[in-house]
PDB file of C-alpha atoms in Angstrom:
ATOM      1  CA  MET A   1     -89.955  84.235  55.244  1.00 49.00           C
ATOM      2  CA  THR A   2     -89.738  87.785  53.972  1.00 47.00           C
ATOM      3  CA  GLU A   3     -91.415  90.611  55.822  1.00 48.00           C
ATOM      4  CA  SER A   4     -94.215  90.803  53.261  1.00 62.00           C
ATOM      5  CA  THR A   5     -94.996  87.069  53.444  1.00 77.00           C
ATOM      6  CA  SER A   6     -94.657  86.584  57.194  1.00 89.00           C
ATOM      7  CA  PRO A   7     -97.883  86.754  59.177  1.00 97.00           C
ATOM      8  CA  TRP A   8     -98.875  89.662  61.393  1.00 98.00           C
ATOM      9  CA  LEU A   9     -98.656  89.090  65.142  1.00 98.00           C
ATOM     10  CA  ILE A  10    -101.473  90.939  66.885  1.00 98.00           C
ATOM     11  CA  ALA A  11    -101.039  90.920  70.667  1.00 98.00           C
ATOM     12  CA  GLY A  12    -103.900  92.050  72.855  1.00 98.00           C
ATOM     13  CA  LEU A  13    -102.455  92.993  76.234  1.00 98.00           C
ATOM     14  CA  GLY A  14    -104.191  92.194  79.508  1.00 97.00           C
ATOM     15  CA  ASN A  15    -104.184  90.019  82.596  1.00 97.00           C
ATOM     16  CA  PRO A  16    -105.310  86.369  82.602  1.00 96.00           C
ATOM     17  CA  GLY A  17    -108.184  85.066  84.685  1.00 95.00           C
ATOM     18  CA  PRO A  18    -111.841  85.878  85.303  1.00 95.00           C
ATOM     19  CA  ASN A  19    -111.105  88.431  88.049  1.00 95.00           C
ATOM     20  CA  TYR A  20    -109.537  90.746  85.459  1.00 96.00           C
ATOM     21  CA  ALA A  21    -111.816  90.085  82.480  1.00 96.00           C
ATOM     22  CA  GLY A  22    -113.776  93.365  82.648  1.00 96.00           C
ATOM     23  CA  ASN A  23    -110.878  95.597  83.757  1.00 97.00           C
ATOM     24  CA  ARG A  24    -109.771  98.661  81.814  1.00 97.00           C
ATOM     25  CA  HIS A  25    -106.310  97.039  81.630  1.00 96.00           C
ATOM     26  CA  ASN A  26    -107.844  94.121  79.677  1.00 97.00           C
ATOM     27  CA  VAL A  27    -109.196  96.042  76.720  1.00 98.00           C
ATOM     28  CA  GLY A  28    -106.454  94.476  74.557  1.00 98.00           C
ATOM     29  CA  PHE A  29    -107.829  91.010  75.364  1.00 98.00           C
ATOM     30  CA  MET A  30    -111.343  92.223  74.489  1.00 98.00           C
ATOM     31  CA  VAL A  31    -110.223  93.423  71.050  1.00 98.00           C
ATOM     32  CA  ALA A  32    -108.237  90.206  70.443  1.00 98.00           C
ATOM     33  CA  ASP A  33    -111.323  88.139  71.330  1.00 98.00           C
ATOM     34  CA  LEU A  34    -113.421  90.085  68.823  1.00 98.00           C
ATOM     35  CA  LEU A  35    -110.759  89.656  66.119  1.00 98.00           C
ATOM     36  CA  ALA A  36    -110.712  85.886  66.804  1.00 98.00           C
ATOM     37  CA  ASP A  37    -114.515  85.842  66.352  1.00 98.00           C
ATOM     38  CA  ARG A  38    -114.131  87.719  63.054  1.00 97.00           C
ATOM     39  CA  ILE A  39    -111.677  85.169  61.664  1.00 97.00           C
ATOM     40  CA  GLY A  40    -113.604  82.203  63.068  1.00 97.00           C
ATOM     41  CA  ALA A  41    -110.697  81.012  65.218  1.00 98.00           C
ATOM     42  CA  ARG A  42    -110.473  79.751  68.786  1.00 97.00           C
ATOM     43  CA  PHE A  43    -107.681  80.603  71.187  1.00 98.00           C
ATOM     44  CA  LYS A  44    -105.495  77.660  72.166  1.00 97.00           C
ATOM     45  CA  ALA A  45    -102.648  77.382  74.656  1.00 97.00           C
ATOM     46  CA  HIS A  46     -99.200  77.777  73.086  1.00 96.00           C
ATOM     47  CA  LYS A  47     -95.812  76.854  74.572  1.00 96.00           C
ATOM     48  CA  SER A  48     -94.911  80.575  74.533  1.00 96.00           C
ATOM     49  CA  ARG A  49     -97.186  81.134  77.585  1.00 96.00           C
ATOM     50  CA  ALA A  50     -99.837  82.808  75.455  1.00 97.00           C
ATOM     51  CA  MET A  51    -103.228  81.910  74.093  1.00 98.00           C
ATOM     52  CA  VAL A  52    -102.996  81.923  70.300  1.00 98.00           C
ATOM     53  CA  ALA A  53    -105.525  81.948  67.450  1.00 98.00           C
ATOM     54  CA  GLU A  54    -104.493  81.785  63.790  1.00 98.00           C
ATOM     55  CA  GLY A  55    -106.345  82.663  60.632  1.00 97.00           C
ATOM     56  CA  ARG A  56    -106.808  85.242  57.895  1.00 97.00           C
ATOM     57  CA  LEU A  57    -107.962  88.789  58.540  1.00 96.00           C
ATOM     58  CA  ALA A  58    -108.882  90.775  55.437  1.00 91.00           C
ATOM     59  CA  GLY A  59    -106.734  88.429  53.337  1.00 93.00           C
ATOM     60  CA  HIS A  60    -103.677  88.631  55.614  1.00 96.00           C
ATOM     61  CA  ARG A  61    -102.350  85.740  57.669  1.00 97.00           C
ATOM     62  CA  VAL A  62    -102.526  86.688  61.352  1.00 98.00           C
ATOM     63  CA  VAL A  63    -101.498  85.213  64.660  1.00 98.00           C
ATOM     64  CA  LEU A  64    -103.632  86.643  67.472  1.00 98.00           C
ATOM     65  CA  ALA A  65    -102.122  86.423  70.932  1.00 98.00           C
ATOM     66  CA  LYS A  66    -103.140  86.997  74.532  1.00 98.00           C
ATOM     67  CA  PRO A  67    -100.036  86.726  76.754  1.00 98.00           C
ATOM     68  CA  MET A  68    -100.877  84.758  79.912  1.00 97.00           C
ATOM     69  CA  THR A  69     -98.066  86.150  82.087  1.00 95.00           C
ATOM     70  CA  TYR A  70     -99.872  89.271  83.373  1.00 92.00           C
ATOM     71  CA  MET A  71     -99.539  92.654  81.742  1.00 94.00           C
ATOM     72  CA  ASN A  72     -96.128  93.585  83.157  1.00 94.00           C
ATOM     73  CA  LEU A  73     -94.438  90.541  81.593  1.00 97.00           C
ATOM     74  CA  SER A  74     -96.185  90.605  78.174  1.00 97.00           C
ATOM     75  CA  GLY A  75     -92.877  90.900  76.310  1.00 97.00           C
ATOM     76  CA  GLY A  76     -91.740  87.343  77.084  1.00 97.00           C
ATOM     77  CA  PRO A  77     -94.621  85.504  75.403  1.00 98.00           C
ATOM     78  CA  THR A  78     -94.911  88.063  72.597  1.00 98.00           C
ATOM     79  CA  GLY A  79     -91.197  87.840  71.842  1.00 97.00           C
ATOM     80  CA  ALA A  80     -91.340  84.031  71.949  1.00 98.00           C
ATOM     81  CA  LEU A  81     -94.213  84.055  69.421  1.00 98.00           C
ATOM     82  CA  SER A  82     -92.353  86.531  67.225  1.00 97.00           C
ATOM     83  CA  ALA A  83     -89.372  84.150  67.180  1.00 97.00           C
ATOM     84  CA  PHE A  84     -91.488  80.996  66.762  1.00 97.00           C
ATOM     85  CA  TYR A  85     -93.398  82.356  63.751  1.00 97.00           C
ATOM     86  CA  LYS A  86     -90.390  84.350  62.438  1.00 96.00           C
ATOM     87  CA  ILE A  87     -92.341  87.625  62.588  1.00 97.00           C
ATOM     88  CA  PRO A  88     -90.240  90.814  62.658  1.00 97.00           C
ATOM     89  CA  ALA A  89     -91.143  93.597  65.106  1.00 96.00           C
ATOM     90  CA  GLU A  90     -92.318  95.679  62.122  1.00 96.00           C
ATOM     91  CA  ARG A  91     -95.243  93.232  61.749  1.00 97.00           C
ATOM     92  CA  VAL A  92     -96.258  93.161  65.419  1.00 98.00           C
ATOM     93  CA  VAL A  93     -99.301  95.108  66.629  1.00 98.00           C
ATOM     94  CA  ALA A  94     -99.895  95.614  70.371  1.00 98.00           C
ATOM     95  CA  ILE A  95    -103.395  96.597  71.509  1.00 98.00           C
ATOM     96  CA  HIS A  96    -103.417  98.205  74.938  1.00 97.00           C
ATOM     97  CA  ASP A  97    -105.136 100.591  77.314  1.00 97.00           C
ATOM     98  CA  GLU A  98    -103.904 104.192  77.384  1.00 96.00           C
ATOM     99  CA  LEU A  99    -104.441 106.576  80.315  1.00 95.00           C
ATOM    100  CA  ASP A 100    -103.460 109.778  78.520  1.00 92.00           C
ATOM    101  CA  ILE A 101    -106.323 109.809  76.032  1.00 95.00           C
ATOM    102  CA  GLY A 102    -110.050 109.999  76.669  1.00 96.00           C
ATOM    103  CA  TYR A 103    -112.272 106.981  77.012  1.00 97.00           C
ATOM    104  CA  GLY A 104    -112.863 105.227  73.696  1.00 96.00           C
ATOM    105  CA  VAL A 105    -110.467 107.442  71.729  1.00 98.00           C
ATOM    106  CA  LEU A 106    -108.025 105.500  69.554  1.00 98.00           C
ATOM    107  CA  ARG A 107    -104.497 106.422  68.542  1.00 97.00           C
ATOM    108  CA  LEU A 108    -102.400 104.305  66.212  1.00 98.00           C
ATOM    109  CA  LYS A 109     -98.651 104.704  66.042  1.00 97.00           C
ATOM    110  CA  ARG A 110     -95.397 102.907  65.434  1.00 97.00           C
ATOM    111  CA  GLY A 111     -92.535 103.068  67.876  1.00 95.00           C
ATOM    112  CA  GLY A 112     -92.193 105.544  70.701  1.00 91.00           C
ATOM    113  CA  GLY A 113     -91.810 105.330  74.432  1.00 89.00           C
ATOM    114  CA  ASP A 114     -93.783 103.300  76.953  1.00 88.00           C
ATOM    115  CA  ASN A 115     -95.236 106.302  78.819  1.00 85.00           C
ATOM    116  CA  GLY A 116     -95.049 104.388  82.116  1.00 86.00           C
ATOM    117  CA  HIS A 117     -97.080 101.448  80.745  1.00 93.00           C
ATOM    118  CA  ASN A 118     -95.371  98.343  82.123  1.00 93.00           C
ATOM    119  CA  GLY A 119     -96.774  96.048  79.431  1.00 94.00           C
ATOM    120  CA  LEU A 120     -95.196  98.259  76.748  1.00 95.00           C
ATOM    121  CA  LYS A 121     -91.967  98.459  78.759  1.00 96.00           C
ATOM    122  CA  SER A 122     -91.794  94.654  78.692  1.00 97.00           C
ATOM    123  CA  LEU A 123     -92.611  94.483  74.950  1.00 96.00           C
ATOM    124  CA  THR A 124     -90.017  97.117  74.094  1.00 96.00           C
ATOM    125  CA  ALA A 125     -87.357  95.314  76.149  1.00 96.00           C
ATOM    126  CA  THR A 126     -88.037  92.181  74.076  1.00 96.00           C
ATOM    127  CA  LEU A 127     -88.870  93.523  70.593  1.00 97.00           C
ATOM    128  CA  GLY A 128     -87.305  96.972  70.453  1.00 96.00           C
ATOM    129  CA  ARG A 129     -89.479 100.017  69.649  1.00 95.00           C
ATOM    130  CA  GLU A 130     -90.512  99.360  66.049  1.00 95.00           C
ATOM    131  CA  TYR A 131     -93.786  97.552  66.670  1.00 97.00           C
ATOM    132  CA  TYR A 132     -97.199  99.135  66.067  1.00 98.00           C
ATOM    133  CA  ARG A 133     -99.536 100.178  68.848  1.00 98.00           C
ATOM    134  CA  VAL A 134    -103.287 100.524  68.883  1.00 98.00           C
ATOM    135  CA  ARG A 135    -103.800 102.685  71.940  1.00 97.00           C
ATOM    136  CA  PHE A 136    -107.308 102.473  73.419  1.00 98.00           C
ATOM    137  CA  GLY A 137    -108.130 105.431  75.644  1.00 97.00           C
ATOM    138  CA  VAL A 138    -109.389 104.675  79.135  1.00 97.00           C
ATOM    139  CA  GLY A 139    -108.940 108.211  80.514  1.00 95.00           C
ATOM    140  CA  ARG A 140    -107.344 109.302  83.775  1.00 94.00           C
ATOM    141  CA  PRO A 141    -108.415 108.100  87.226  1.00 94.00           C
ATOM    142  CA  PRO A 142    -110.843 110.390  89.042  1.00 91.00           C
ATOM    143  CA  GLY A 143    -109.556 112.553  91.892  1.00 92.00           C
ATOM    144  CA  ARG A 144    -106.564 111.066  93.636  1.00 93.00           C
ATOM    145  CA  MET A 145    -107.300 107.447  92.752  1.00 94.00           C
ATOM    146  CA  ASP A 146    -104.158 105.378  92.265  1.00 94.00           C
ATOM    147  CA  VAL A 147    -103.443 104.645  88.591  1.00 93.00           C
ATOM    148  CA  ALA A 148    -102.916 100.916  89.236  1.00 93.00           C
ATOM    149  CA  ALA A 149    -106.220 100.675  91.110  1.00 94.00           C
ATOM    150  CA  PHE A 150    -107.983 102.512  88.268  1.00 96.00           C
ATOM    151  CA  VAL A 151    -106.748 100.273  85.429  1.00 95.00           C
ATOM    152  CA  LEU A 152    -107.518  97.157  87.487  1.00 95.00           C
ATOM    153  CA  LYS A 153    -111.146  98.216  87.981  1.00 96.00           C
ATOM    154  CA  ASP A 154    -113.938  97.197  85.638  1.00 97.00           C
ATOM    155  CA  PHE A 155    -115.318  99.763  83.227  1.00 96.00           C
ATOM    156  CA  SER A 156    -118.112 101.787  84.829  1.00 94.00           C
ATOM    157  CA  SER A 157    -121.731 101.052  83.904  1.00 95.00           C
ATOM    158  CA  ALA A 158    -121.822 104.277  81.836  1.00 95.00           C
ATOM    159  CA  GLU A 159    -118.618 103.225  80.011  1.00 96.00           C
ATOM    160  CA  ARG A 160    -119.943  99.690  79.419  1.00 96.00           C
ATOM    161  CA  LYS A 161    -122.878 101.123  77.424  1.00 97.00           C
ATOM    162  CA  GLU A 162    -120.415 102.186  74.701  1.00 97.00           C
ATOM    163  CA  LEU A 163    -117.678  99.592  75.272  1.00 98.00           C
ATOM    164  CA  ASP A 164    -118.824  97.130  72.571  1.00 97.00           C
ATOM    165  CA  TYR A 165    -118.870  99.941  70.006  1.00 98.00           C
ATOM    166  CA  PHE A 166    -115.349 101.124  70.957  1.00 98.00           C
ATOM    167  CA  VAL A 167    -113.941  97.562  71.001  1.00 98.00           C
ATOM    168  CA  ASP A 168    -115.467  96.986  67.550  1.00 98.00           C
ATOM    169  CA  ARG A 169    -113.915 100.236  66.304  1.00 98.00           C
ATOM    170  CA  ALA A 170    -110.499  99.215  67.709  1.00 98.00           C
ATOM    171  CA  ALA A 171    -110.759  95.861  65.885  1.00 98.00           C
ATOM    172  CA  ASP A 172    -111.602  97.781  62.686  1.00 98.00           C
ATOM    173  CA  ALA A 173    -108.521  99.953  63.284  1.00 98.00           C
ATOM    174  CA  VAL A 174    -106.277  96.866  63.560  1.00 98.00           C
ATOM    175  CA  GLU A 175    -107.731  95.551  60.318  1.00 98.00           C
ATOM    176  CA  ALA A 176    -107.162  98.911  58.578  1.00 98.00           C
ATOM    177  CA  LEU A 177    -103.594  99.079  59.894  1.00 98.00           C
ATOM    178  CA  ILE A 178    -102.609  95.735  58.360  1.00 97.00           C
ATOM    179  CA  THR A 179    -104.486  96.266  55.084  1.00 96.00           C
ATOM    180  CA  GLU A 180    -104.090 100.002  54.373  1.00 97.00           C
ATOM    181  CA  GLY A 181    -100.938 100.926  56.285  1.00 96.00           C
ATOM    182  CA  LEU A 182    -100.358 103.199  59.250  1.00 97.00           C
ATOM    183  CA  GLU A 183    -100.983 106.600  57.705  1.00 97.00           C
ATOM    184  CA  ARG A 184    -104.347 105.744  56.167  1.00 97.00           C
ATOM    185  CA  ALA A 185    -105.460 103.942  59.319  1.00 98.00           C
ATOM    186  CA  GLN A 186    -104.403 106.933  61.434  1.00 98.00           C
ATOM    187  CA  GLY A 187    -106.377 109.247  59.150  1.00 97.00           C
ATOM    188  CA  THR A 188    -109.503 107.194  59.713  1.00 97.00           C
ATOM    189  CA  TYR A 189    -109.192 106.153  63.378  1.00 97.00           C
ATOM    190  CA  ASN A 190    -106.951 108.543  65.298  1.00 95.00           C
ATOM    191  CA  GLY A 191    -109.222 110.617  67.529  1.00 79.00           C
TER     192      GLY A 191
END
């Protein structure tokens, strides 16, 4: 398969299980779930240790993934899916929470460092740096709250009022990235 005919692999990062479902760290799962709804697909278990949904998004073949290994080990399942579907890193999109930008702000980019994000560290160790990222701002923890405790807490009630809108916007950004390219998508969605 050539790069232009291979599907896109869109990996929403998060932690499996109901205890984590509403956490800031699980915003990638939330966006992946919305994208699956948009393409009319259901997530199914895959031998890669990920939940996978396949379909067409804006005319492009996509494989949506939610790694089931916990955030810090996301690279294993994502890399296994990349190999299984023969998808190069240049057609992989990771959706993840980002502490260094304000709540609900999006930033799209390709490559770069992991900025202390262990899910990205794991992905980069497996795929290299050339995958795309849809960074969903969750802001910094208040006061002296531990970063890990903050990302593993549910969104506040004030944040939840706007969460559906921001998740929808992040799904739109993924769609724009695969249909219009990075620069145009950045022009529209980077906050």
